[in-house]
mmCIF file of C-alpha atoms in Angstrom:
data_model
loop_
_atom_site.group_PDB
_atom_site.id
_atom_site.type_symbol
_atom_site.label_atom_id
_atom_site.label_comp_id
_atom_site.label_asym_id
_atom_site.label_seq_id
_atom_site.Cartn_x
_atom_site.Cartn_y
_atom_site.Cartn_z
ATOM 1 C CA MET A 282 0.000 0.000 0.000
ATOM 2 C CA SER A 283 1.406 3.358 -0.941
ATOM 3 C CA ASN A 284 1.429 6.236 1.546
ATOM 4 C CA SER A 285 1.976 8.883 -1.108
ATOM 5 C CA GLU A 286 -0.010 12.080 -0.695
ATOM 6 C CA GLN A 287 -2.002 13.636 -3.454
ATOM 7 C CA GLU A 288 -1.812 17.384 -3.830
ATOM 8 C CA GLN A 289 -5.123 19.138 -4.299
ATOM 9 C CA THR A 290 -5.199 22.437 -6.102
ATOM 10 C CA ALA A 291 -7.930 24.827 -4.971
ATOM 11 C CA GLN A 292 -10.001 26.194 -7.813
ATOM 12 C CA PRO A 293 -10.295 29.981 -7.884
ATOM 13 C CA VAL A 294 -13.653 31.283 -6.675
ATOM 14 C CA ASP A 295 -15.143 34.513 -7.913
ATOM 15 C CA SER A 296 -15.498 36.568 -4.731
ATOM 16 C CA GLU A 297 -16.698 39.743 -6.425
ATOM 17 C CA PRO A 298 -20.220 40.820 -5.430
ATOM 18 C CA ARG A 299 -22.860 40.172 -8.065
ATOM 19 C CA VAL A 300 -26.036 42.104 -8.707
ATOM 20 C CA ASP A 301 -28.997 40.139 -10.042
ATOM 21 C CA ILE A 302 -31.909 42.246 -11.290
ATOM 22 C CA LEU A 303 -34.890 39.988 -10.716
ATOM 23 C CA CYS A 304 -37.559 42.335 -12.005
ATOM 24 C CA SER A 305 -37.601 45.854 -13.452
ATOM 25 C CA VAL A 306 -39.949 48.055 -15.424
ATOM 26 C CA PRO A 307 -38.867 48.941 -18.971
ATOM 27 C CA GLY A 308 -36.640 51.991 -19.185
ATOM 28 C CA PHE A 309 -35.570 52.040 -15.536
ATOM 29 C CA SER A 310 -31.827 51.840 -14.955
ATOM 30 C CA VAL A 311 -31.319 50.089 -11.619
ATOM 31 C CA PRO A 312 -28.611 51.753 -9.474
ATOM 32 C CA ASN A 313 -26.004 49.443 -7.978
ATOM 33 C CA PRO A 314 -25.797 49.046 -4.176
ATOM 34 C CA GLU A 315 -22.742 51.310 -3.924
ATOM 35 C CA THR A 316 -24.614 54.154 -5.618
ATOM 36 C CA VAL A 317 -27.610 53.628 -3.362
ATOM 37 C CA ARG A 318 -25.535 53.778 -0.194
ATOM 38 C CA GLU A 319 -23.718 56.884 -1.419
ATOM 39 C CA LYS A 320 -26.998 58.688 -2.031
ATOM 40 C CA VAL A 321 -28.799 57.656 1.144
ATOM 41 C CA ASN A 322 -28.430 60.079 4.032
ATOM 42 C CA LYS A 323 -30.356 61.266 7.051
ATOM 43 C CA SER A 324 -32.140 64.069 5.208
ATOM 44 C CA ASN A 325 -33.631 61.870 2.471
ATOM 45 C CA THR A 326 -34.497 58.914 4.717
ATOM 46 C CA ILE A 327 -38.268 58.556 4.963
ATOM 47 C CA PHE A 328 -38.315 55.538 7.278
ATOM 48 C CA HIS A 329 -35.607 53.732 9.222
ATOM 49 C CA TRP A 330 -36.522 51.190 11.847
ATOM 50 C CA CYS A 331 -36.007 47.542 12.743
ATOM 51 C CA GLY A 332 -33.685 46.646 9.865
ATOM 52 C CA VAL A 333 -35.715 48.431 7.183
ATOM 53 C CA ARG A 334 -34.753 51.692 5.512
ATOM 54 C CA ILE A 335 -36.703 53.687 2.911
ATOM 55 C CA ALA A 336 -34.975 56.644 1.280
ATOM 56 C CA LYS A 337 -35.778 59.039 -1.552
ATOM 57 C CA ILE A 338 -32.631 58.816 -3.684
ATOM 58 C CA TYR A 339 -34.051 60.633 -6.725
ATOM 59 C CA PRO A 340 -36.975 63.077 -7.074
ATOM 60 C CA GLU A 341 -39.292 60.286 -8.257
ATOM 61 C CA ILE A 342 -37.562 57.164 -6.890
ATOM 62 C CA VAL A 343 -37.447 55.671 -3.408
ATOM 63 C CA VAL A 344 -35.535 52.554 -2.401
ATOM 64 C CA LYS A 345 -36.339 50.090 0.352
ATOM 65 C CA PHE A 346 -33.481 47.984 1.700
ATOM 66 C CA GLY A 347 -31.992 46.550 4.872
ATOM 67 C CA SER A 348 -31.437 43.359 6.801
ATOM 68 C CA HIS A 349 -35.182 42.706 7.219
ATOM 69 C CA VAL A 350 -36.269 43.490 3.655
ATOM 70 C CA THR A 351 -37.341 40.384 1.734
ATOM 71 C CA LEU A 352 -38.857 39.602 -1.646
ATOM 72 C CA ASN A 353 -42.281 38.983 -0.130
ATOM 73 C CA GLU A 354 -43.484 42.332 -1.439
ATOM 74 C CA ALA A 355 -42.667 41.296 -4.996
ATOM 75 C CA LYS A 356 -44.553 38.059 -4.428
ATOM 76 C CA VAL A 357 -47.560 40.068 -3.268
ATOM 77 C CA TRP A 358 -47.402 41.846 -6.617
ATOM 78 C CA SER A 359 -47.745 38.389 -8.250
ATOM 79 C CA LEU A 360 -44.254 38.474 -9.711
ATOM 80 C CA ASP A 361 -42.572 35.122 -10.253
ATOM 81 C CA ILE A 362 -39.354 35.667 -8.291
ATOM 82 C CA LEU A 363 -37.092 33.134 -6.624
ATOM 83 C CA ASP A 364 -36.315 33.985 -2.999
ATOM 84 C CA TYR A 365 -32.892 32.918 -1.732
ATOM 85 C CA GLY A 366 -33.575 33.913 1.843
ATOM 86 C CA SER A 367 -30.909 35.943 3.623
ATOM 87 C CA LEU A 368 -28.060 35.007 1.280
ATOM 88 C CA PHE A 369 -28.285 38.305 -0.562
ATOM 89 C CA ASP A 370 -29.221 41.914 0.140
ATOM 90 C CA THR A 371 -32.563 42.956 -1.293
ATOM 91 C CA TYR A 372 -33.248 46.373 -2.800
ATOM 92 C CA ILE A 373 -36.772 47.327 -3.848
ATOM 93 C CA PHE A 374 -37.086 50.482 -5.969
ATOM 94 C CA MET A 375 -40.446 52.243 -6.120
ATOM 95 C CA SER A 376 -41.959 55.359 -7.660
ATOM 96 C CA PHE A 377 -42.356 58.265 -5.250
ATOM 97 C CA THR A 378 -45.745 59.923 -5.582
ATOM 98 C CA TYR A 379 -47.063 62.642 -3.303
ATOM 99 C CA ASP A 380 -49.575 65.418 -3.393
ATOM 100 C CA GLU A 381 -50.932 67.427 -0.497
ATOM 101 C CA ALA A 382 -54.572 67.038 -1.505
ATOM 102 C CA THR A 383 -54.305 63.234 -1.336
ATOM 103 C CA GLU A 384 -52.569 63.382 2.033
ATOM 104 C CA ASN A 385 -55.287 65.625 3.468
ATOM 105 C CA ARG A 386 -58.044 63.411 2.063
ATOM 106 C CA VAL A 387 -56.519 60.245 3.548
ATOM 107 C CA THR A 388 -55.896 61.989 6.883
ATOM 108 C CA ASN A 389 -59.503 63.165 7.117
ATOM 109 C CA GLN A 390 -60.779 59.687 6.254
ATOM 110 C CA LEU A 391 -58.681 58.135 9.002
ATOM 111 C CA LYS A 392 -59.886 60.730 11.507
ATOM 112 C CA GLY A 393 -63.443 59.782 10.639
ATOM 113 C CA TYR A 394 -62.785 56.057 11.042
ATOM 114 C CA ILE A 395 -61.088 56.576 14.404
ATOM 115 C CA ARG A 396 -64.010 58.734 15.550
ATOM 116 C CA GLU A 397 -66.429 55.961 14.571
ATOM 117 C CA LEU A 398 -64.398 53.398 16.523
ATOM 118 C CA HIS A 399 -64.376 55.634 19.589
ATOM 119 C CA GLU A 400 -68.159 56.041 19.352
ATOM 120 C CA ILE A 401 -68.753 52.304 19.813
ATOM 121 C CA PRO A 402 -70.533 51.964 23.172
ATOM 122 C CA PRO A 403 -67.780 51.457 25.770
ATOM 123 C CA ASN A 404 -67.179 48.414 27.912
ATOM 124 C CA ASP A 405 -66.247 48.700 31.560
ATOM 125 C CA TYR A 406 -62.802 47.142 31.220
ATOM 126 C CA ILE A 407 -59.461 47.472 29.393
ATOM 127 C CA GLY A 408 -58.662 44.439 27.265
ATOM 128 C CA SER A 409 -59.652 42.477 24.182
ATOM 129 C CA VAL A 410 -63.177 41.666 23.077
ATOM 130 C CA ASN A 411 -65.175 39.143 25.097
ATOM 131 C CA PHE A 412 -63.418 40.259 28.289
ATOM 132 C CA SER A 413 -60.070 38.795 27.165
ATOM 133 C CA PRO A 414 -56.506 39.845 28.122
ATOM 134 C CA VAL A 415 -54.773 42.808 26.482
ATOM 135 C CA ALA A 416 -53.416 41.716 23.087
ATOM 136 C CA ASP A 417 -50.737 44.397 22.720
ATOM 137 C CA PRO A 418 -47.211 42.891 22.899
ATOM 138 C CA ILE A 419 -46.227 45.577 25.397
ATOM 139 C CA LEU A 420 -47.434 43.170 28.090
ATOM 140 C CA ASP A 421 -45.902 40.011 26.587
ATOM 141 C CA GLY A 422 -44.324 37.899 29.297
ATOM 142 C CA CYS A 423 -45.992 39.830 32.120
ATOM 143 C CA PRO A 424 -47.883 37.845 34.751
ATOM 144 C CA ASN A 425 -50.853 40.217 34.604
ATOM 145 C CA GLN A 426 -52.166 40.909 31.097
ATOM 146 C CA GLY A 427 -55.705 41.758 32.112
ATOM 147 C CA PRO A 428 -58.422 42.345 31.384
ATOM 148 C CA PHE A 429 -58.302 45.317 33.768
ATOM 149 C CA SER A 430 -61.338 46.726 35.516
ATOM 150 C CA THR A 431 -59.725 50.150 36.064
ATOM 151 C CA GLU A 432 -57.249 52.403 34.272
ATOM 152 C CA GLU A 433 -55.133 52.436 37.423
ATOM 153 C CA ALA A 434 -54.712 48.653 37.283
ATOM 154 C CA PHE A 435 -53.742 48.914 33.615
ATOM 155 C CA ASP A 436 -51.226 51.676 34.408
ATOM 156 C CA ASN A 437 -49.651 49.521 37.109
ATOM 157 C CA ALA A 438 -49.262 46.652 34.632
ATOM 158 C CA LEU A 439 -47.571 49.028 32.162
ATOM 159 C CA ILE A 440 -45.205 50.222 34.874
ATOM 160 C CA ASP A 441 -44.298 46.651 35.840
ATOM 161 C CA ALA A 442 -43.729 45.781 32.155
ATOM 162 C CA TYR A 443 -41.331 48.690 31.694
ATOM 163 C CA ARG A 444 -39.545 47.951 34.943
ATOM 164 C CA SER A 445 -38.893 44.386 33.813
ATOM 165 C CA LYS A 446 -37.279 45.691 30.623
ATOM 166 C CA VAL A 447 -35.606 48.797 32.070
ATOM 167 C CA PRO A 448 -34.796 47.885 35.681
ATOM 168 C CA ARG A 449 -33.929 51.356 36.950
ATOM 169 C CA CYS A 450 -34.903 52.392 40.421
ATOM 170 C CA HIS A 451 -36.525 55.677 39.362
ATOM 171 C CA ILE A 452 -38.599 54.364 36.465
ATOM 172 C CA LYS A 453 -41.654 53.365 38.502
ATOM 173 C CA SER A 454 -42.144 56.755 40.147
ATOM 174 C CA PHE A 455 -41.507 58.546 36.847
ATOM 175 C CA LEU A 456 -44.043 56.475 34.900
ATOM 176 C CA ALA A 457 -46.553 56.543 37.727
ATOM 177 C CA GLY A 458 -46.452 60.332 37.753
ATOM 178 C CA MET A 459 -46.802 60.507 33.982
ATOM 179 C CA LEU A 460 -49.665 58.009 33.703
ATOM 180 C CA SER A 461 -51.659 59.457 36.582
ATOM 181 C CA GLN A 462 -51.941 62.951 35.071
ATOM 182 C CA ASN A 463 -55.403 62.334 33.673
ATOM 183 C CA LYS A 464 -58.134 59.756 33.694
ATOM 184 C CA HIS A 465 -59.315 58.802 30.265
ATOM 185 C CA GLN A 466 -62.392 57.488 28.549
ATOM 186 C CA ILE A 467 -62.123 53.830 27.572
ATOM 187 C CA VAL A 468 -62.660 53.394 23.828
ATOM 188 C CA PHE A 469 -62.241 50.720 21.190
ATOM 189 C CA THR A 470 -59.175 51.211 19.007
ATOM 190 C CA HIS A 471 -57.233 49.430 16.275
ATOM 191 C CA GLY A 472 -54.071 49.234 18.373
ATOM 192 C CA ASP A 473 -51.595 49.113 15.466
ATOM 193 C CA LEU A 474 -52.595 51.880 13.074
ATOM 194 C CA ARG A 475 -49.511 52.493 10.943
ATOM 195 C CA LEU A 476 -48.681 52.868 7.259
ATOM 196 C CA ALA A 477 -48.273 49.140 6.629
ATOM 197 C CA ASN A 478 -51.814 48.470 7.881
ATOM 198 C CA ILE A 479 -53.622 51.184 5.904
ATOM 199 C CA MET A 480 -54.725 50.266 2.371
ATOM 200 C CA VAL A 481 -54.958 53.201 -0.059
ATOM 201 C CA ASN A 482 -55.928 53.113 -3.735
ATOM 202 C CA ASN A 483 -56.198 56.178 -5.980
ATOM 203 C CA GLY A 484 -56.011 58.479 -2.989
ATOM 204 C CA ILE A 485 -58.846 56.768 -1.094
ATOM 205 C CA VAL A 486 -58.576 54.602 2.030
ATOM 206 C CA THR A 487 -59.941 51.229 0.927
ATOM 207 C CA GLY A 488 -59.280 49.239 4.068
ATOM 208 C CA ILE A 489 -57.543 48.900 7.408
ATOM 209 C CA VAL A 490 -56.009 45.481 8.041
ATOM 210 C CA TYR A 491 -54.469 43.462 10.895
ATOM 211 C CA TRP A 492 -56.886 43.932 13.755
ATOM 212 C CA GLU A 493 -55.224 41.443 16.078
ATOM 213 C CA PHE A 494 -54.391 44.218 18.571
ATOM 214 C CA GLY A 495 -57.863 45.743 18.478
ATOM 215 C CA ASP A 496 -58.801 46.263 22.126
ATOM 216 C CA TRP A 497 -60.554 48.525 24.574
ATOM 217 C CA TYR A 498 -57.970 51.062 25.733
ATOM 218 C CA PRO A 499 -57.682 54.524 27.266
ATOM 219 C CA GLU A 500 -58.506 57.081 24.557
ATOM 220 C CA TYR A 501 -54.856 58.150 24.109
ATOM 221 C CA TRP A 502 -53.828 54.656 22.882
#
């Protein structure tokens, strides 16, 4: 038996970054990631939170990118796109459209919807429908998640939740003083009313989605 060793030659691997354009409208020249990062700054950033950034890099173009941006949006648009998970960075370029009249119309619609929610005859507790615990994740992991018969009991649960996450000796007295400034009417509210949950088409609010946090809360919620 021979003990000779065989030399193995490593094959060169292309380590240069590669940009794959999975979908684009005709006539649009997709900027490369380096150009995007050069153009993005604090002044043109529209949204930046939780691994997602949206910035207006040209007068009519915004880009959405970050560690938590996936191709799910493209799939929602019924585009046949392969998703390779977190192997690659994802950049989604969109048209930027804005006019003040549309903004005012949408704002007034939302005010009306919120007013209608608040006019639902109140219950005598703070919590989810059918006298269930508070659904908001602010109380996740807390021993007392309601429902609460008084606003004071709800405030105390909020204070305990913050203390468990920010264990500073002064936080309880500070929050207690802030929460006890006023007593509020208990109203029904959506609980998570943000851009991602408001459907708009042609300048008209067509729907509000994701009601899993819809609860009875103090009116400021």
